[in-house]
CSV table of C-alpha atoms in Angstrom, one decimal:
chain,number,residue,atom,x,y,z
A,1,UNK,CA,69.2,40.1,51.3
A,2,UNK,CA,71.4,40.8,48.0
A,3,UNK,CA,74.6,41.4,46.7
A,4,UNK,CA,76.1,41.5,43.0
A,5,UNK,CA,79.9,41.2,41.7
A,6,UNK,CA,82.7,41.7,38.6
A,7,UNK,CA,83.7,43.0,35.7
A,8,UNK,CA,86.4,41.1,33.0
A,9,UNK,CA,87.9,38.9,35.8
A,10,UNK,CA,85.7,39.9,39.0
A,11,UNK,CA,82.1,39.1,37.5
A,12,UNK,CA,81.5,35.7,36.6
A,13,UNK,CA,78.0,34.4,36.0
A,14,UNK,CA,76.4,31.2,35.2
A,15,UNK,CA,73.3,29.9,33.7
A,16,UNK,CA,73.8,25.9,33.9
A,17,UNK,CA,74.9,23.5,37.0
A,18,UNK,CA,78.1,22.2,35.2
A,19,UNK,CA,79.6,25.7,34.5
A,20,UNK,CA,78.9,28.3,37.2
A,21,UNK,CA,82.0,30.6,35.8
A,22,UNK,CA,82.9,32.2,32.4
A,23,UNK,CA,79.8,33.5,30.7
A,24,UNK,CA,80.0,37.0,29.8
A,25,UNK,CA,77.5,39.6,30.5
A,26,UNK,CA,75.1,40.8,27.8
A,27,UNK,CA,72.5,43.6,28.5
A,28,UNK,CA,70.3,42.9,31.1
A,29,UNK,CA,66.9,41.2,30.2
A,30,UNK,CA,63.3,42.3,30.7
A,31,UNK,CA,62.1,39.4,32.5
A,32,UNK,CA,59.8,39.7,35.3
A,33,UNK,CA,59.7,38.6,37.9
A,34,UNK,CA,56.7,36.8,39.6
A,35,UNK,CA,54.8,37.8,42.8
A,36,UNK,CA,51.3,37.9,43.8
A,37,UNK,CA,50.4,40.3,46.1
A,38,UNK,CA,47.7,38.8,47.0
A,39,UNK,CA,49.3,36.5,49.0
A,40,UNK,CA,51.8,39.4,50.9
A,41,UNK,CA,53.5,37.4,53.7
A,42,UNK,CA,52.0,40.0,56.1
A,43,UNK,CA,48.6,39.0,55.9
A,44,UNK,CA,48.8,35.8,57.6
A,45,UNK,CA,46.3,33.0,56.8
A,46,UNK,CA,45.6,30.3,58.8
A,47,UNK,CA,46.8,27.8,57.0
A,48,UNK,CA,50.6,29.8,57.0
A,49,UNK,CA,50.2,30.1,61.3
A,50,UNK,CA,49.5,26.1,61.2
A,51,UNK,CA,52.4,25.7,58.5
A,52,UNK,CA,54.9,27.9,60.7
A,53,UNK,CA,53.9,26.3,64.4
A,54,UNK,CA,55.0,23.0,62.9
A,55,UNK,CA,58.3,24.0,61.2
A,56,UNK,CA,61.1,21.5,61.6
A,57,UNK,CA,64.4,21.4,61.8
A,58,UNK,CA,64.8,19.8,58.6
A,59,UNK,CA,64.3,23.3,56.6
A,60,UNK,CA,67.6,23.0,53.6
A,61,UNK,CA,68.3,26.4,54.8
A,62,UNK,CA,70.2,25.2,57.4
A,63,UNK,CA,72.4,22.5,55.7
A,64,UNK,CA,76.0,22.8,55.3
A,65,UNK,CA,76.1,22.4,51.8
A,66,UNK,CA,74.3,23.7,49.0
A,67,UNK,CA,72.9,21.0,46.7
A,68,UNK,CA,71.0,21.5,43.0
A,69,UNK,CA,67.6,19.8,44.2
A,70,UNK,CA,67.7,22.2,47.3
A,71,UNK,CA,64.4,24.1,47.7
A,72,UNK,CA,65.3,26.9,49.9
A,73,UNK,CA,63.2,29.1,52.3
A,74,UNK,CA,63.5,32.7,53.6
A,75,UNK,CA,66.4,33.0,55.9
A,76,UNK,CA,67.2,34.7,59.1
A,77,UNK,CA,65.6,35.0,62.6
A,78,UNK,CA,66.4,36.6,65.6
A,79,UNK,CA,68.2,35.7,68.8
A,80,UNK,CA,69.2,37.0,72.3
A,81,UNK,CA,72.4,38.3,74.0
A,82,UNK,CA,72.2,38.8,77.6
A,83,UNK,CA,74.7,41.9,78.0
A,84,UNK,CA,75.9,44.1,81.4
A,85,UNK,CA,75.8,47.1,78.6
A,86,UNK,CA,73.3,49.3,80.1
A,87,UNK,CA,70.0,49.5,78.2
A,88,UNK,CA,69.5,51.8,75.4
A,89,UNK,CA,65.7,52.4,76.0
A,90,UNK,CA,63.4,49.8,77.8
A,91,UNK,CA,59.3,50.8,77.6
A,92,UNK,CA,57.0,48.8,80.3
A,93,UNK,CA,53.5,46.6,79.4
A,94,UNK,CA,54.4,47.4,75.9
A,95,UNK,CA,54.1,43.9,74.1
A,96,UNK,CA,55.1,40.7,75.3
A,97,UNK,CA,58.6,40.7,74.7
A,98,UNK,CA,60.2,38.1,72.2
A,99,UNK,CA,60.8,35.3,74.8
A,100,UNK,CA,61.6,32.2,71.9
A,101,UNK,CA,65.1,34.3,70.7
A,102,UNK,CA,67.1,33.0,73.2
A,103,UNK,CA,70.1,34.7,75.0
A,104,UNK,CA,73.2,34.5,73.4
A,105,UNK,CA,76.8,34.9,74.0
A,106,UNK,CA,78.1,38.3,73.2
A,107,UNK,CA,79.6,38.6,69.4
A,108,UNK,CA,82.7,41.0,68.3
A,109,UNK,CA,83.4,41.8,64.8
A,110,UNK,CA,86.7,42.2,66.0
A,111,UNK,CA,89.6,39.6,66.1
A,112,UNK,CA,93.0,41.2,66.7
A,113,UNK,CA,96.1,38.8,65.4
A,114,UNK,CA,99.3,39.3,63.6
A,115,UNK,CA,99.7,40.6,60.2
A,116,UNK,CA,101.3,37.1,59.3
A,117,UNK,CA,97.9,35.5,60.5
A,118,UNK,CA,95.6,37.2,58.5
A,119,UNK,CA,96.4,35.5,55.4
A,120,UNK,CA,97.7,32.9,53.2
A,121,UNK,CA,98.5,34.3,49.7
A,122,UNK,CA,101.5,35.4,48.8
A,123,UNK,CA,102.9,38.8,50.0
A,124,UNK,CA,103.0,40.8,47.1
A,125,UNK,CA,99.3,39.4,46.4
A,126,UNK,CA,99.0,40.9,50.2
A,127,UNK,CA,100.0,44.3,49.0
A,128,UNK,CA,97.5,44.4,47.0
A,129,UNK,CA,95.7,48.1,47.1
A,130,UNK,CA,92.1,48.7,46.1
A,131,UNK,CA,90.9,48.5,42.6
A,132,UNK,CA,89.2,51.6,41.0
A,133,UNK,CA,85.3,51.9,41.3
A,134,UNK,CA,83.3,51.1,38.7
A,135,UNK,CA,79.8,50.3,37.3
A,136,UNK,CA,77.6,47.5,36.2
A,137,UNK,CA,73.9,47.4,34.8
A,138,UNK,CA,73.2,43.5,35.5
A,139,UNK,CA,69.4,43.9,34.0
A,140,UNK,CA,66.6,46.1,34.8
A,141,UNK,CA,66.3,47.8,38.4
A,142,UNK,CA,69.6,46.0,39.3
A,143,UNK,CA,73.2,48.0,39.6
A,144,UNK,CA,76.4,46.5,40.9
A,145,UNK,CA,78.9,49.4,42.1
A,146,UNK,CA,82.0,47.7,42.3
A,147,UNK,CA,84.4,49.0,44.8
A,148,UNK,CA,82.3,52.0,45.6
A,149,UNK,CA,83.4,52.2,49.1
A,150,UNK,CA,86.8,54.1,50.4
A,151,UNK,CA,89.3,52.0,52.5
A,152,UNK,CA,88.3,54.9,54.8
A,153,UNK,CA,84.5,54.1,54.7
A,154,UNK,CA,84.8,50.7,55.2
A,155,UNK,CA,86.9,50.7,58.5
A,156,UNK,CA,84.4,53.5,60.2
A,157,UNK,CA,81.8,50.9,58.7
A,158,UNK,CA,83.7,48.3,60.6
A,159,UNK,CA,84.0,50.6,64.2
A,160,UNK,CA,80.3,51.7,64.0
A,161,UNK,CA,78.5,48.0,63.9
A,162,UNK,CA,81.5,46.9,66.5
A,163,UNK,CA,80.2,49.5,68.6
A,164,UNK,CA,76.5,48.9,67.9
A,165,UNK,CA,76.8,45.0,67.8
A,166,UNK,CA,78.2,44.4,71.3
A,167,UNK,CA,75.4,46.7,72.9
A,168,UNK,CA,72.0,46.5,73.6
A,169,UNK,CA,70.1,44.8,70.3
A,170,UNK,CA,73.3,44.2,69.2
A,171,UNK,CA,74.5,40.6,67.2
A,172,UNK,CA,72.7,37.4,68.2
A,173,UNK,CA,72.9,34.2,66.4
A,174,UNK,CA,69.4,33.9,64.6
A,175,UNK,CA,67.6,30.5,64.8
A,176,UNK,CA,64.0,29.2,64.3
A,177,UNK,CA,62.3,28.5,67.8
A,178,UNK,CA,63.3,25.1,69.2
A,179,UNK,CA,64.6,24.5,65.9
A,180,UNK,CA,68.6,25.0,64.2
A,181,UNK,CA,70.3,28.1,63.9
A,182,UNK,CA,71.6,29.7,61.0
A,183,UNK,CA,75.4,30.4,60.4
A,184,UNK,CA,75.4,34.3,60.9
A,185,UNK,CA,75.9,36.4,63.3
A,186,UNK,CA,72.7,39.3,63.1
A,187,UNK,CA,71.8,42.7,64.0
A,188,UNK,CA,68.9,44.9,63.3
A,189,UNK,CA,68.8,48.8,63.2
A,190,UNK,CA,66.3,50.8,62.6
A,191,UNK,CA,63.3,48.3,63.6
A,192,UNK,CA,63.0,44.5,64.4
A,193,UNK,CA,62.6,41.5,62.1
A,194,UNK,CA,62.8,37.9,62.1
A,195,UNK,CA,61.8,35.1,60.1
A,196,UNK,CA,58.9,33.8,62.5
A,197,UNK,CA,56.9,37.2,63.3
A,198,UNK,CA,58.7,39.4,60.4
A,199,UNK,CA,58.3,43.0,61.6
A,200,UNK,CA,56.2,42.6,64.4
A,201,UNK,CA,57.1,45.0,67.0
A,202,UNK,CA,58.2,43.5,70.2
A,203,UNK,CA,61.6,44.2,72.3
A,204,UNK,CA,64.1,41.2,73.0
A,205,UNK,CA,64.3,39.6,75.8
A,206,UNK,CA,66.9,42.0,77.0
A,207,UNK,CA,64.0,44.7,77.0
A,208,UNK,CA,66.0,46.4,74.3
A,209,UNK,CA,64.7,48.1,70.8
A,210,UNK,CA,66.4,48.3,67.7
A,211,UNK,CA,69.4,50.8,67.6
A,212,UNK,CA,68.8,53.8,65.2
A,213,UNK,CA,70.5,53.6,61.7
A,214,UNK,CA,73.0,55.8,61.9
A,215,UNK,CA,73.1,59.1,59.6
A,216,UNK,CA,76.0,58.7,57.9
A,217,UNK,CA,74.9,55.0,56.9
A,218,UNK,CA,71.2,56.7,55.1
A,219,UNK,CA,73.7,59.9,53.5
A,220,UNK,CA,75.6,56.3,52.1
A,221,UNK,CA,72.2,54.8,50.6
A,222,UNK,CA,71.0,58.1,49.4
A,223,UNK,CA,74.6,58.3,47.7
A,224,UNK,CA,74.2,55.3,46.3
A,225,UNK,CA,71.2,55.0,44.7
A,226,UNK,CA,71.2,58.3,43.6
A,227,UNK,CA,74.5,57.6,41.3
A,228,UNK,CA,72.4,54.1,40.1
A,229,UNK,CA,69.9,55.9,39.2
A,230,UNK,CA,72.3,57.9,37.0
A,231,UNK,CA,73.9,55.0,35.3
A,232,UNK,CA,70.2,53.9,34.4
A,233,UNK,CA,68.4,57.5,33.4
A,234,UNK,CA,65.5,56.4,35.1
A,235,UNK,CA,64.2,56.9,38.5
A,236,UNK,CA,61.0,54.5,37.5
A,237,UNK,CA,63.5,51.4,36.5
A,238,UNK,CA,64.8,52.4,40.4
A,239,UNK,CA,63.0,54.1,42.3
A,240,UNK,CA,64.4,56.4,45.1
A,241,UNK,CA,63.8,55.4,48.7
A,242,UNK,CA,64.5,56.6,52.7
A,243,UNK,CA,65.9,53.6,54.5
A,244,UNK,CA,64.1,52.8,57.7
A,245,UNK,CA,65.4,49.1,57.6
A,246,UNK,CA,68.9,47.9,57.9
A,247,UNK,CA,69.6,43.8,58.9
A,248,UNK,CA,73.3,43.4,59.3
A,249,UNK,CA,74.5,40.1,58.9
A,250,UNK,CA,78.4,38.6,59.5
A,251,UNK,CA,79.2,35.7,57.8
A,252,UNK,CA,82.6,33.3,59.0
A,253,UNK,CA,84.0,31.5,56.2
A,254,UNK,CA,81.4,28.5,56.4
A,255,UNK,CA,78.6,30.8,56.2
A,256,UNK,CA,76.0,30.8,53.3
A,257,UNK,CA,72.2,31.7,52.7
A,258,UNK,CA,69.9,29.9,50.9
A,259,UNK,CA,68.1,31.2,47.8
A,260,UNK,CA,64.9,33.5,49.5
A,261,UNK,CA,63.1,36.6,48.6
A,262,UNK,CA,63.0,39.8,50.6
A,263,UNK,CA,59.1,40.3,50.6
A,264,UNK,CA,58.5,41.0,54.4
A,265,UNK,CA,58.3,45.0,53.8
A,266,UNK,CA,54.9,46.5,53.3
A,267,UNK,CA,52.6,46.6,50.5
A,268,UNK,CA,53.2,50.1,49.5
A,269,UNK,CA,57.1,49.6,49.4
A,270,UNK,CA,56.8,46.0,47.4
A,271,UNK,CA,54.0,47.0,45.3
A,272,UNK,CA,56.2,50.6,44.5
A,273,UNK,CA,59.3,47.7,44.0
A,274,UNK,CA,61.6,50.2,46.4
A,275,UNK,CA,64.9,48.7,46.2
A,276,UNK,CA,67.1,46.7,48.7
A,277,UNK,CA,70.7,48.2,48.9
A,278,UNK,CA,73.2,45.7,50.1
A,279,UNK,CA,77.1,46.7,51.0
A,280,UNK,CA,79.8,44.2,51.3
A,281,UNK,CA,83.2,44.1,53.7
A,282,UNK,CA,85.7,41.6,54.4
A,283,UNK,CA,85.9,38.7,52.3
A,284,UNK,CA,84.4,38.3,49.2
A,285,UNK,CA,81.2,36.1,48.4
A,286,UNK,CA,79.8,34.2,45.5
A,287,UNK,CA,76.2,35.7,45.1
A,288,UNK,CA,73.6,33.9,43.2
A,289,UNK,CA,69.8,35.6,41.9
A,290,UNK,CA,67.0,34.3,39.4
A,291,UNK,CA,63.7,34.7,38.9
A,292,UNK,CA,63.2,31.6,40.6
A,293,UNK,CA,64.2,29.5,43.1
A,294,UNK,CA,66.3,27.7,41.1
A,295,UNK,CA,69.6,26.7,42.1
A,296,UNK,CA,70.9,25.3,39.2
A,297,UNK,CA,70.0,28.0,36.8
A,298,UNK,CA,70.5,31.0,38.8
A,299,UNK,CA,73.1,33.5,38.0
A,300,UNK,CA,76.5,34.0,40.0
A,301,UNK,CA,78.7,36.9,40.6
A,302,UNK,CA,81.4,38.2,42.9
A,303,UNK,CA,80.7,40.4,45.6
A,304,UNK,CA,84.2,41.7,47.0
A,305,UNK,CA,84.7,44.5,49.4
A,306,UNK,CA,83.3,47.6,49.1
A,307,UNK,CA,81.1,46.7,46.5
A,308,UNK,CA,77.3,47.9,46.7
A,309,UNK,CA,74.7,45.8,45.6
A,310,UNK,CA,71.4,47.6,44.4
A,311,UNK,CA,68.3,46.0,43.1
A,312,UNK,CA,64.9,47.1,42.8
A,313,UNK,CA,62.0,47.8,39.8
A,314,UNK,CA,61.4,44.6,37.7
A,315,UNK,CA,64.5,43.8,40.0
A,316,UNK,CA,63.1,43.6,43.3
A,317,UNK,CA,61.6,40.5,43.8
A,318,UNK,CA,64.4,38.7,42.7
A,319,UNK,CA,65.6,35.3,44.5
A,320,UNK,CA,68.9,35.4,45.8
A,321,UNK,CA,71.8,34.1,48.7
A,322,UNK,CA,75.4,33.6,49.4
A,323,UNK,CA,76.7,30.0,48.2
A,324,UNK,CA,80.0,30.5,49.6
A,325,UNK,CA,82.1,33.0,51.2
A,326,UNK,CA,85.6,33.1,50.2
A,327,UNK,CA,88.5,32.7,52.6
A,328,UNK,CA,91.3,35.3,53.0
A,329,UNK,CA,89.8,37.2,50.5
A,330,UNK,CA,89.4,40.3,52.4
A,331,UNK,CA,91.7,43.5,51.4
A,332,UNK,CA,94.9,43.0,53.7
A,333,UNK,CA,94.8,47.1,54.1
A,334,UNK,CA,91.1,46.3,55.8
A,335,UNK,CA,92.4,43.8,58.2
A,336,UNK,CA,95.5,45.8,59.7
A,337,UNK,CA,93.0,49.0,60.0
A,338,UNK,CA,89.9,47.4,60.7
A,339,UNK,CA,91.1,43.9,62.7
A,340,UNK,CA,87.8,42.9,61.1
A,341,UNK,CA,88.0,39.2,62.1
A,342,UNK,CA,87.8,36.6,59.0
A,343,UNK,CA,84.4,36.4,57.2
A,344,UNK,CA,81.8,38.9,55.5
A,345,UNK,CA,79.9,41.9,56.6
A,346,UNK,CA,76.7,42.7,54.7
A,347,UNK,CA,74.3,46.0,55.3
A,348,UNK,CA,71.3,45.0,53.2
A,349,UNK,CA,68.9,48.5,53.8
A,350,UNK,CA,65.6,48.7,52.6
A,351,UNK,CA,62.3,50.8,53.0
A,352,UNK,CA,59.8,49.1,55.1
């Protein structure tokens, strides 16, 4: 679901295997990106039913480590949390409900410890207070606002997936039916997805829907894409769009994502290339994209907190993940406020 990073020393990005740091950014290229949608992922062959029945747990999306001859696949699926919460909204001999996402223990974003305990760098690097926003065109349909978020924002952020993700529909550790699971912690607002049915609507196995995306969250996406949009003078390179969509994902410090594309949204909103807005809090991530599913070749940048992530147009199609997510990286202000407990959160909202 995507991310971007840097400027001077914040951005690096890389176009060989040997040298993933140092190149500079030029202007962004016209490439396009291919998709045929002809072959949408929501019209379901036979062939693909047959191909996803026998899935095994082999799938590079779930290794530890990210190698250069790595073919990745679309990540992320949906699991269970049996909770005492009570039930946000439960609707009888409505679909059979999801029973292969298994229950799950409950998962808090929260981790309270002492200020000594939160990091390792040095104290004055600790002291450290927030950088200035600013803007970066990385090509065509594809803005990185670094640092756009407030301290503020981020911590009610923070508080308002704590209070969603420990309720009904709430984080779950996503995993492929009798098959791995992947190194997240997920959530999804707004409507259900997962990597097996994609947006088919069912309710989990705790008879609970989706929560609602919260207001102020949509007012944020709104924000943001309008002030892209402004960078780029074009509302056809990015095209405006009302979040209906929002898959949170937390990520601890060994948590990565292989290379994927999102393409489970419907025709009209791929076809229309409605962008994907992704925000990032807590410790900062090395983000990859290309054109293809190219590990070796694809691009890096940093993706700190409070950055927003925005791609869409030529942009949208776009293959990308997290190779690595860096440790005590998060702002120390964040985790005294916020007792956001060590790894990444990441909004990704899109249009469905």
């Amino acid at each position: 679901m995507g991310d971007e990073r840097d400027l001077s020393h914040h951005l690096s990005i890389s176009h060989s295997k040997s040298d993933m740091c140092g190149c500079s950014l030029g202007k962004y290229g016209e490439t396009k990106t291919s998709f045929d949608l002809r072959h949408h992922p929501n019209q379901t062959s036979n062939e693909q039913k047959k191909d996803l029945a026998t899935f095994q747990p082999s799938d590079p999306l779930f290794e530890d480590s990210i190698d250069d001859h790595e073919d990745y696949l679309l990540p992320t699926s949906f699991g269970k949390q049996k909770l005492t919460y009570p039930r946000r909204k439960v609707k009888q001999n409505h679909k059979s409900l999801a029973d292969h996402l298994f229950q799950t223990k409950p998962f808090s974003l929260i981790l309270p410890r002492s200020t000594e305990s939160m990091c390792k760098r040095k104290q004055v690097e600790m002291e450290n207070t927030l950088e200035s926003p600013s803007e970066l065109i990385l090509r065509s349909g594809m803005v990185l606002l670094k640092n756009y978020l407030s301290l503020g924002k981020q911590v009610e952020i923070v508080k308002k997936c704590e209070e969603l993700g420990v309720g009904p529909g709430g984080f779950y550790q996503p995993g492929y039916q009798d098959g791995p699971k992947l190194r997240l912690q997920m959530m999804c607002l707004g409507r259900n997805w997962d990597p097996q049915t994609k947006y088919d609507e069912y309710y989990r196995s705790d008879g609970s829907e989706a929560p609602p995306i919260p207001d102020e969250l949509i007012r944020l996406v709104k924000n943001a894409l309008q002030h892209s949009q402004s960078l780029i003078n074009s509302e056809d390179e990015l095209p405006m769009m009302s979040p209906d969509v929002c898959i949170v994902n937390f990520y601890a410090t060994s948590g990565r994502l292989g290379l994927h594309q999102d393409r489970d949204e419907s025709f009209d909103s791929l076809n229309r290339g409605l962008p994907v807005v992704s925000v990032s809090i807590g410790d900062s991530a090395d983000f990859l994209y290309d054109d293809k599913r190219d590990i070796g070749n694809a691009a890096k940048i940093l993706l700190e907190s409070g950055d927003v992530l925005i791609f869409g147009g030529k942009s949208r199609h776009i293959f990308h993940g997290i190779k690595t997510i860096n440790p005590n990286s998060a702002p120390l202000p964040l985790l005294k406020q916020a007792m956001l407990r060590p790894g990444r959160l990441n909004l990704t909202f899109r249009q469905f």
